[in-house]
């Protein structure tokens, strides 16, 4: 059977086609905005085969201003002539790239975007290469220039699997492609899963969720939609890649990492040994993630990610965790999705707002306010409640706060 | 203008379960007479800015309905 590397709509590229394209490539671009996903993957693969550096930029990145798009009329493309004989040789050459490094920029949701560099060893620690994964078919729902998308890409590539492009696909397209290509593995943010139609996909074997809090409601929806799948909740970041994996919203620090991951004053802190190279983002030997945790039942090794430091909203001196408000709103029948955020206010600093996406419901603003009033103190209730047709996201598919 | 402001403040009061006021005047004090707290006032600024493009609290405290009207008339 022909081994397919990549599918996007009607476009299909086999591994044989990929090797032809690799062998025909005469120019390599170290830093370039490439909007065509296949071309982006091809350039990334070339960087590994050339055992050289690459910078991944996407068109939304503030660092993409000076980069050329698609045509890559970069001032210094490199002439190349790569010869890969077969799929087997491709795999061997990829694993041998000991000088390869990839530069990324963090999403900036926690502040100003930062530059992070990863080598192959760091990327490989987050993926599994084995014959058990020979026939996996991956749905790529992430932006492929971001760490989550990169990890899906590498997981698929190093096992010679198929990647189906579903980034920015509509729900109807996703439903169709999941069935058409018999997808076995899918990875996405909780917001991605929350937005999906409630269709059942019995062929999916593995579901991973990451990038946002994994609440019980989303876990229930994933279990319903993917009844035969193992579900994993991933804690990862651009700086560190995948750090922790759980089957629920509760994480434990594995024994082999207990000298490299710790909790300091309620914040998750990671050893710089686990972080992609960047002097600026670590404080001495440690990287403070900005993620706040709460321990489970007094067990100092089991915890849940409570919020990001930067997610907390200061309303007139009172701190509000937007996730707490969102969790309550998800329980209200008729609410499909919700975003709680803040806007500057000259009187109280920040005013709490919410965008509500309803699912065929007649709920009014007053109903929502009354519901929250019965459950929250006044300062935690959004003063501005907007009914919307879609929820605003960041470049990485997370809710804009 | 006073009628429009009455509609706005009553909408905010209703959220807190307070009865709507029948009338307000330029002397009505936002906190003491209309019983708006800081969160209510913050909402009021957003609503007024939405309708008139002016942040009434930008330059300092506004205490009465008359202060709001004066700000909007400037």
Coordinates of N, CA and C in Angstrom, one line a residue, chain A residues 105-217:
Chain A
X105 N 9.1 31.2 18.4 CA 8.8 32.3 19.3 C 7.6 31.9 20.1
X106 N 7.6 32.2 21.4 CA 6.4 31.8 22.2 C 5.2 32.7 21.8
X107 N 4.1 32.2 22.2 CA 2.8 32.8 21.7 C 2.7 34.2 22.2
X108 N 3.3 34.5 23.3 CA 3.2 35.9 23.9 C 1.9 36.1 24.7
X109 N 1.2 35.0 24.9 CA 0.0 35.2 25.8 C 0.3 35.5 27.2
X110 N 1.6 35.2 27.6 CA 2.0 35.5 28.9 C 2.8 36.8 29.0
X111 N 2.9 37.5 27.9 CA 3.7 38.7 27.9 C 4.3 38.9 26.5
X112 N 5.5 39.4 26.4 CA 6.1 39.7 25.1 C 6.6 38.4 24.5
X113 N 6.4 38.1 23.2 CA 6.9 36.9 22.6 C 8.4 36.7 22.9
X114 N 8.8 35.5 23.2 CA 10.2 35.2 23.5 C 10.8 34.2 22.5
X115 N 12.1 34.3 22.2 CA 12.7 33.4 21.3 C 13.2 32.1 22.0
X116 N 12.9 31.0 21.5 CA 13.3 29.7 22.1 C 13.9 28.8 21.1
X117 N 15.0 28.1 21.4 CA 15.6 27.2 20.5 C 15.6 25.8 21.0
X118 N 15.3 24.8 20.1 CA 15.2 23.4 20.5 C 16.2 22.6 19.5
X119 N 16.8 21.6 20.1 CA 17.6 20.7 19.2 C 16.8 19.4 19.1
X120 N 17.3 18.4 18.3 CA 16.6 17.2 18.0 C 16.3 16.4 19.2
X121 N 17.3 16.3 20.1 CA 17.2 15.5 21.3 C 16.0 16.0 22.2
X122 N 15.9 17.3 22.3 CA 14.8 17.9 23.1 C 13.4 17.6 22.4
X123 N 13.3 17.6 21.1 CA 12.1 17.4 20.4 C 11.7 15.9 20.6
X124 N 12.8 15.0 20.4 CA 12.5 13.6 20.4 C 12.0 13.1 21.8
X125 N 12.3 13.8 22.9 CA 11.9 13.4 24.2 C 10.4 13.4 24.3
X126 N 9.7 14.1 23.5 CA 8.3 14.3 23.6 C 7.6 13.3 22.6
X127 N 8.3 12.5 21.8 CA 7.6 11.7 20.9 C 8.0 10.2 21.1
X128 N 7.2 9.3 20.5 CA 7.5 7.9 20.6 C 7.6 7.3 19.2
X129 N 8.8 6.6 19.0 CA 9.0 6.0 17.7 C 9.1 4.5 18.0
X130 N 8.1 3.8 17.3 CA 8.1 2.3 17.5 C 7.2 1.7 16.4
X131 N 7.3 0.4 16.2 CA 6.5 -0.3 15.2 C 5.0 -0.2 15.6
X132 N 4.7 0.0 16.9 CA 3.3 0.1 17.4 C 2.6 1.3 16.7
X133 N 3.5 2.3 16.2 CA 2.9 3.5 15.6 C 3.0 3.5 14.1
X134 N 3.3 2.3 13.5 CA 3.5 2.3 12.1 C 2.3 2.8 11.3
X135 N 1.1 2.5 11.8 CA -0.1 2.8 10.9 C -1.0 3.9 11.5
X136 N -0.3 4.8 12.3 CA -1.1 5.9 12.8 C -1.5 6.9 11.7
X137 N -2.7 7.5 11.9 CA -3.1 8.6 11.0 C -3.4 9.8 11.8
X138 N -2.7 10.9 11.6 CA -2.8 12.0 12.5 C -3.6 13.2 11.9
X139 N -4.5 13.7 12.8 CA -5.2 15.0 12.4 C -4.4 16.1 13.0
X140 N -3.9 17.0 12.1 CA -3.1 18.2 12.6 C -4.1 19.3 12.8
X141 N -4.4 19.6 14.0 CA -5.4 20.7 14.2 C -4.7 22.0 14.7
X142 N -3.4 21.9 15.0 CA -2.6 23.0 15.5 C -1.9 23.8 14.3
X143 N -1.6 25.0 14.6 CA -0.7 25.8 13.6 C 0.6 25.0 13.6
X144 N 1.1 24.6 12.4 CA 2.3 23.8 12.4 C 3.6 24.6 12.7
X145 N 3.6 25.9 12.9 CA 4.8 26.6 13.4 C 4.8 26.8 14.9
X146 N 3.8 26.2 15.6 CA 3.8 26.3 17.0 C 4.2 25.0 17.6
X147 N 4.6 25.0 18.9 CA 5.2 23.8 19.5 C 4.3 22.6 19.4
X148 N 3.0 22.8 19.7 CA 2.1 21.6 19.7 C 2.0 21.0 18.3
X149 N 1.9 21.9 17.3 CA 1.8 21.4 15.9 C 3.1 20.8 15.4
X150 N 4.2 21.3 15.9 CA 5.6 20.7 15.6 C 5.7 19.3 16.2
X151 N 5.2 19.1 17.4 CA 5.3 17.8 18.0 C 4.4 16.8 17.3
X152 N 3.2 17.2 16.8 CA 2.4 16.3 16.1 C 3.2 15.9 14.8
X153 N 3.7 16.9 14.1 CA 4.5 16.7 12.9 C 5.6 15.7 13.1
X154 N 6.4 15.9 14.1 CA 7.5 15.0 14.3 C 7.1 13.6 14.7
X155 N 6.0 13.5 15.5 CA 5.5 12.2 15.9 C 5.1 11.4 14.6
X156 N 4.5 12.1 13.7 CA 4.0 11.5 12.5 C 5.2 11.2 11.6
X157 N 6.1 12.1 11.4 CA 7.2 12.0 10.4 C 8.1 10.8 10.8
X158 N 8.5 10.8 12.1 CA 9.5 9.8 12.6 C 9.0 8.4 12.6
X159 N 7.6 8.3 12.5 CA 7.0 7.0 12.4 C 6.5 6.7 11.0
X160 N 6.8 7.6 10.0 CA 6.3 7.5 8.6 C 4.8 7.4 8.6
X161 N 4.1 8.2 9.4 CA 2.7 8.2 9.4 C 2.1 9.3 8.4
X162 N 0.8 9.3 8.4 CA 0.1 10.3 7.6 C -0.4 11.4 8.4
X163 N -0.2 12.7 7.9 CA -0.7 13.9 8.6 C -1.8 14.5 7.7
X164 N -3.0 14.7 8.4 CA -4.1 15.3 7.7 C -4.2 16.7 8.2
X165 N -4.2 17.7 7.3 CA -4.3 19.1 7.7 C -5.7 19.4 8.1
X166 N -5.9 19.7 9.4 CA -7.3 20.2 9.8 C -7.2 21.5 10.5
X167 N -6.0 22.2 10.4 CA -5.9 23.5 11.0 C -6.8 24.5 10.3
X168 N -7.6 25.1 11.0 CA -8.5 26.1 10.4 C -9.6 25.5 9.5
X169 N -9.8 24.2 9.6 CA -10.9 23.5 8.9 C -12.3 23.8 9.6
X170 N -13.3 23.8 8.8 CA -14.7 23.9 9.5 C -15.0 22.6 10.1
X171 N -16.1 22.6 11.0 CA -16.5 21.4 11.6 C -17.0 20.4 10.6
X172 N -17.6 20.8 9.6 CA -18.1 19.9 8.6 C -17.0 19.2 7.9
X173 N -15.9 20.0 7.6 CA -14.7 19.4 6.9 C -14.1 18.4 7.9
X174 N -14.0 18.8 9.1 CA -13.3 17.9 10.1 C -14.1 16.6 10.2
X175 N -15.4 16.6 10.4 CA -16.2 15.4 10.5 C -15.9 14.5 9.2
X176 N -15.9 15.1 8.1 CA -15.8 14.4 6.8 C -14.4 13.8 6.7
X177 N -13.4 14.5 7.0 CA -12.0 14.0 6.9 C -11.7 13.0 7.9
X178 N -12.2 13.2 9.1 CA -11.9 12.2 10.2 C -12.4 10.8 9.7
X179 N -13.6 10.8 9.1 CA -14.1 9.5 8.6 C -13.4 9.0 7.3
X180 N -13.3 9.9 6.4 CA -12.7 9.6 5.1 C -11.3 8.9 5.2
X181 N -10.5 9.5 6.1 CA -9.1 9.1 6.2 C -8.9 8.2 7.4
X182 N -9.9 7.8 8.0 CA -9.8 6.9 9.2 C -8.8 7.3 10.2
X183 N -8.9 8.6 10.6 CA -8.0 9.2 11.6 C -7.9 8.3 12.9
X184 N -6.7 8.0 13.3 CA -6.5 7.2 14.5 C -6.0 8.1 15.7
X185 N -5.4 9.2 15.4 CA -4.8 10.1 16.4 C -5.2 11.5 16.2
X186 N -5.6 12.2 17.3 CA -5.9 13.6 17.1 C -5.4 14.4 18.4
X187 N -4.9 15.6 18.1 CA -4.4 16.4 19.2 C -5.0 17.8 19.1
X188 N -5.5 18.4 20.1 CA -6.0 19.7 20.0 C -6.2 20.4 21.3
X189 N -6.6 21.7 21.3 CA -6.8 22.4 22.6 C -8.3 22.0 23.1
X190 N -8.5 22.2 24.4 CA -9.9 22.0 24.8 C -10.9 22.9 24.1
X191 N -10.5 24.1 23.7 CA -11.4 24.9 22.9 C -11.7 24.3 21.6
X192 N -10.7 23.6 21.0 CA -11.0 23.0 19.7 C -12.0 21.9 19.9
X193 N -11.9 21.1 20.9 CA -12.8 20.0 21.1 C -14.2 20.5 21.5
X194 N -14.2 21.6 22.2 CA -15.5 22.2 22.7 C -16.3 22.7 21.5
X195 N -15.6 23.1 20.4 CA -16.3 23.7 19.2 C -16.7 22.6 18.3
X196 N -16.3 21.3 18.5 CA -16.7 20.3 17.5 C -18.1 19.9 17.7
X197 N -18.7 19.4 16.6 CA -20.0 18.8 16.6 C -19.9 17.5 17.5
X198 N -21.1 17.1 18.0 CA -21.0 15.9 18.8 C -21.1 14.6 18.0
X199 N -20.2 14.4 17.1 CA -20.2 13.2 16.3 C -19.3 12.2 17.0
X200 N -19.6 10.9 16.7 CA -18.8 9.9 17.4 C -17.8 9.3 16.4
X201 N -16.6 9.2 16.8 CA -15.5 8.6 15.9 C -14.9 7.4 16.6
X202 N -15.5 6.2 16.2 CA -15.0 5.0 17.0 C -13.6 4.5 16.6
X203 N -13.1 5.0 15.4 CA -11.8 4.5 15.0 C -10.6 5.3 15.7
X204 N -10.9 6.3 16.3 CA -9.8 7.1 16.9 C -9.3 6.3 18.1
X205 N -7.9 6.1 18.2 CA -7.3 5.3 19.3 C -6.7 6.2 20.3
X206 N -6.3 7.4 19.9 CA -5.6 8.3 20.9 C -6.0 9.7 20.7
X207 N -6.4 10.4 21.8 CA -6.8 11.8 21.8 C -5.9 12.5 22.8
X208 N -5.3 13.6 22.4 CA -4.5 14.4 23.3 C -5.1 15.8 23.3
X209 N -5.0 16.3 24.5 CA -5.5 17.7 24.7 C -4.4 18.5 25.4
X210 N -4.3 19.7 25.0 CA -3.2 20.5 25.6 C -3.4 22.0 25.4
X211 N -2.6 22.8 26.1 CA -2.6 24.2 25.8 C -3.6 25.0 26.7
X212 N -4.6 24.4 27.3 CA -5.5 25.1 28.1 C -5.9 24.1 29.2
X213 N -6.7 24.6 30.2 CA -7.2 23.8 31.3 C -8.1 22.7 30.7
X214 N -7.9 21.5 31.3 CA -8.7 20.3 30.9 C -9.8 20.1 31.9
X215 N -10.9 20.6 31.7 CA -12.0 20.6 32.7 C -12.8 19.3 32.6
X216 N -13.5 18.9 33.6 CA -14.3 17.6 33.5 C -15.3 17.6 32.4
X217 N -15.9 18.8 32.0 CA -16.9 18.8 30.9 C -16.2 18.4 29.6

